[in-house]
Coordinates of C-alpha atoms in Angstrom, one line a residue:
M459 CA 50.8 72.3 -81.8
R460 CA 51.0 69.7 -79.1
R461 CA 48.3 71.5 -77.2
A462 CA 46.0 71.4 -80.2
L463 CA 46.6 67.7 -80.6
F464 CA 45.8 67.0 -77.0
A465 CA 42.7 69.1 -77.2
I466 CA 41.5 67.4 -80.3
T467 CA 42.2 64.0 -78.9
G468 CA 40.4 64.8 -75.6
L469 CA 37.5 66.2 -77.5
A470 CA 37.2 63.1 -79.7
A471 CA 37.4 60.8 -76.7
S472 CA 34.7 62.6 -74.8
T473 CA 32.5 62.7 -77.9
T474 CA 32.9 59.0 -78.5
A475 CA 32.0 58.2 -74.9
L476 CA 29.0 60.4 -75.1
V477 CA 27.8 58.8 -78.3
V478 CA 28.3 55.3 -76.9
L479 CA 26.4 56.1 -73.7
K480 CA 23.5 57.8 -75.6
G481 CA 23.4 55.2 -78.3
S482 CA 23.1 52.1 -76.1
P483 CA 19.3 51.4 -75.6
G484 CA 19.4 50.1 -71.9
A485 CA 22.0 52.5 -70.6
T486 CA 19.5 55.0 -69.3
Q487 CA 17.3 52.3 -67.7
V488 CA 20.3 50.7 -66.0
A489 CA 21.2 54.1 -64.6
Q490 CA 17.6 54.7 -63.5
N491 CA 17.3 51.2 -61.8
L492 CA 20.4 51.6 -59.7
P493 CA 19.6 51.6 -56.0
T494 CA 19.8 54.7 -54.0
A495 CA 22.1 54.8 -51.1
Q496 CA 20.5 53.6 -47.8
P497 CA 21.6 54.8 -44.4
V498 CA 23.8 52.4 -42.5
N499 CA 21.8 50.5 -39.9
P500 CA 23.8 49.3 -36.9
S501 CA 21.5 46.3 -36.2
G502 CA 22.3 44.6 -39.5
P503 CA 22.2 45.0 -43.3
G504 CA 18.9 45.4 -45.1
V505 CA 16.8 46.4 -42.1
D506 CA 14.8 49.6 -42.2
P507 CA 15.4 51.4 -39.0
S508 CA 12.0 53.0 -39.1
A509 CA 10.3 49.7 -39.4
D510 CA 8.9 47.7 -36.4
P511 CA 11.9 46.1 -34.7
A512 CA 9.9 43.0 -33.9
A513 CA 9.0 42.4 -37.5
E514 CA 11.5 40.5 -39.6
P515 CA 12.5 42.4 -42.7
T516 CA 11.6 40.8 -46.1
G517 CA 14.5 39.6 -48.0
A518 CA 16.9 39.8 -45.0
A519 CA 19.2 37.1 -44.3
P520 CA 18.2 34.8 -41.4
K521 CA 19.8 35.6 -38.1
P522 CA 22.7 33.5 -37.1
S523 CA 22.0 31.0 -34.4
G524 CA 24.8 32.3 -32.2
T525 CA 23.2 35.8 -31.7
A526 CA 21.0 36.3 -28.7
D527 CA 17.8 38.4 -28.9
A528 CA 17.0 40.9 -26.3
P529 CA 15.8 39.2 -23.1
T530 CA 12.1 39.0 -22.8
S531 CA 10.2 38.4 -19.6
P532 CA 8.7 34.9 -19.6
K533 CA 4.9 34.6 -19.3
P534 CA 3.9 32.8 -16.1
T535 CA 2.6 29.3 -16.9
K536 CA 0.6 26.9 -14.7
S537 CA 2.5 23.8 -14.0
T538 CA 0.4 20.7 -14.3
A539 CA 3.3 18.2 -14.1
R540 CA 2.9 15.5 -11.4
P541 CA 5.7 14.7 -9.0
S542 CA 8.1 12.3 -10.6
G543 CA 7.7 9.7 -7.9
T544 CA 4.0 9.3 -8.1
R545 CA 2.1 7.3 -10.6
T546 CA -1.7 7.0 -10.8
T547 CA -3.2 4.0 -12.4
A548 CA -6.9 3.5 -13.0
K549 CA -8.3 0.6 -11.1
A550 CA -10.7 -1.7 -12.9
P551 CA -14.0 -1.8 -11.1
T552 CA -14.3 -4.8 -8.9
A553 CA -17.4 -6.8 -8.1
P554 CA -18.7 -6.5 -4.6
R555 CA -17.2 -9.0 -2.3
T556 CA -19.6 -11.7 -1.3
T557 CA -18.8 -13.9 1.6
T558 CA -20.7 -17.2 2.0
K559 CA -20.6 -17.6 5.7
A560 CA -22.5 -20.4 7.2
P561 CA -25.4 -18.9 9.2
Q562 CA -24.8 -19.0 12.9
P563 CA -27.1 -21.4 14.6
T564 CA -29.6 -19.6 16.7
T565 CA -30.2 -20.9 20.2
R566 CA -33.9 -21.2 21.3
R567 CA -35.9 -22.6 24.1
V568 CA -38.9 -24.7 23.3
T569 CA -41.3 -25.8 26.1
G570 CA -43.4 -29.0 25.9
S571 CA -46.9 -29.5 27.1
E572 CA -47.8 -29.9 30.7
V573 CA -48.6 -33.6 31.4
K574 CA -50.6 -34.7 34.5
N575 CA -50.2 -38.1 36.2
E576 CA -51.4 -39.5 39.5
Y577 CA -48.4 -37.9 41.4
G578 CA -48.5 -34.5 39.9
Y579 CA -47.5 -32.5 36.8
V580 CA -44.5 -32.9 34.5
Q581 CA -43.3 -30.3 32.0
V582 CA -40.1 -30.4 30.0
Q583 CA -38.2 -27.6 28.2
I584 CA -35.4 -28.2 25.7
V585 CA -32.7 -25.9 24.4
V586 CA -32.1 -26.2 20.6
S587 CA -29.2 -24.8 18.6
G588 CA -29.6 -25.2 14.9
N589 CA -31.2 -28.6 14.5
K590 CA -29.7 -30.1 17.6
I591 CA -30.9 -30.4 21.2
V592 CA -28.1 -29.1 23.5
D593 CA -29.8 -29.1 26.8
A594 CA -33.0 -30.3 28.6
V595 CA -34.6 -29.1 31.9
T596 CA -37.8 -30.0 33.8
L597 CA -40.0 -27.0 34.7
Q598 CA -42.4 -29.2 36.7
L599 CA -42.1 -32.6 38.5
P600 CA -44.1 -34.3 41.2
S601 CA -43.0 -33.5 44.7
G602 CA -43.7 -34.6 48.2
G603 CA -42.9 -37.9 49.9
E604 CA -41.5 -40.6 47.7
S605 CA -42.2 -38.5 44.6
D606 CA -39.3 -36.2 45.5
I607 CA -36.9 -39.2 45.3
H608 CA -38.3 -40.5 42.0
S609 CA -38.4 -37.0 40.4
G610 CA -34.8 -36.6 41.5
D611 CA -33.9 -39.8 39.7
V612 CA -35.7 -38.7 36.5
R613 CA -34.1 -35.3 36.6
S614 CA -30.5 -36.7 36.9
M615 CA -31.0 -39.3 34.2
Y616 CA -32.7 -37.1 31.5
N617 CA -31.8 -33.5 32.1
G618 CA -28.7 -31.4 31.4
S619 CA -26.3 -31.1 28.5
G620 CA -24.9 -34.6 29.3
G621 CA -28.3 -36.3 30.0
E622 CA -30.0 -39.0 27.9
V623 CA -32.2 -36.4 26.0
V624 CA -29.1 -34.7 24.5
Q625 CA -27.4 -38.1 23.9
K626 CA -30.3 -39.7 22.1
Q627 CA -31.7 -36.5 20.4
S628 CA -35.2 -38.0 20.7
A629 CA -37.9 -39.0 23.1
N630 CA -37.0 -42.7 23.0
L631 CA -35.6 -42.7 26.6
N632 CA -35.0 -45.5 29.0
T633 CA -37.5 -45.7 31.8
V634 CA -36.2 -44.8 35.3
S635 CA -36.6 -47.7 37.6
G636 CA -39.3 -47.0 40.3
A637 CA -40.5 -43.9 38.5
T638 CA -42.5 -45.3 35.5
E639 CA -45.4 -42.8 35.6
T640 CA -43.1 -39.8 35.9
S641 CA -40.8 -41.2 33.2
N642 CA -43.7 -41.7 30.8
S643 CA -45.1 -38.2 31.5
Y644 CA -41.6 -36.8 30.9
K645 CA -41.3 -38.5 27.5
Q646 CA -44.8 -37.2 26.5
S647 CA -43.9 -33.6 27.3
L648 CA -40.5 -34.0 25.6
R649 CA -42.2 -35.3 22.4
A650 CA -44.4 -32.2 22.3
A651 CA -41.4 -29.9 22.6
I652 CA -39.4 -31.8 19.9
E653 CA -42.4 -31.5 17.5
Q654 CA -42.5 -27.7 18.0
A655 CA -38.8 -27.3 17.6
F656 CA -38.4 -29.4 14.4

């Protein structure tokens, strides 16, 4: 009797469970939508082992920052960095440097005309630097007898860098005593040289 009671009770319970499962509308769909078991992947959950290992799986959790990827060989890169100690700065273009130097005076020799008097010929040459007479010389003077003495006096009074021609910078010279003709011929030749020079 007890056995029959247990059998009836068990049959009723299993029938009720079967009716409940069959009767609920979404039970079969829930059973159908259950995921199938996936093989365990040692590299992490949710990763398909047959998929490309470099591709990140969709829906997978991001990798923790502490895990290191497999070492990859770095690509060689060209270094364009300048040494830290050097600095290049663009210079602004500068105008060409102009120097205003005073022109150097050119030294030139100017020869006066040849002047004849009763004792001979007189001719004077002056040396000019810039616009200044710096020296005077006689190219011709009367010679012979007393003329040598008078010509020597004229030469020593007018010629040279310390003579009267350089001091006065003109033909307005004093007449040498005893050598008036030679002095006047000298002044005339000097005047012609000065006119050419200036």
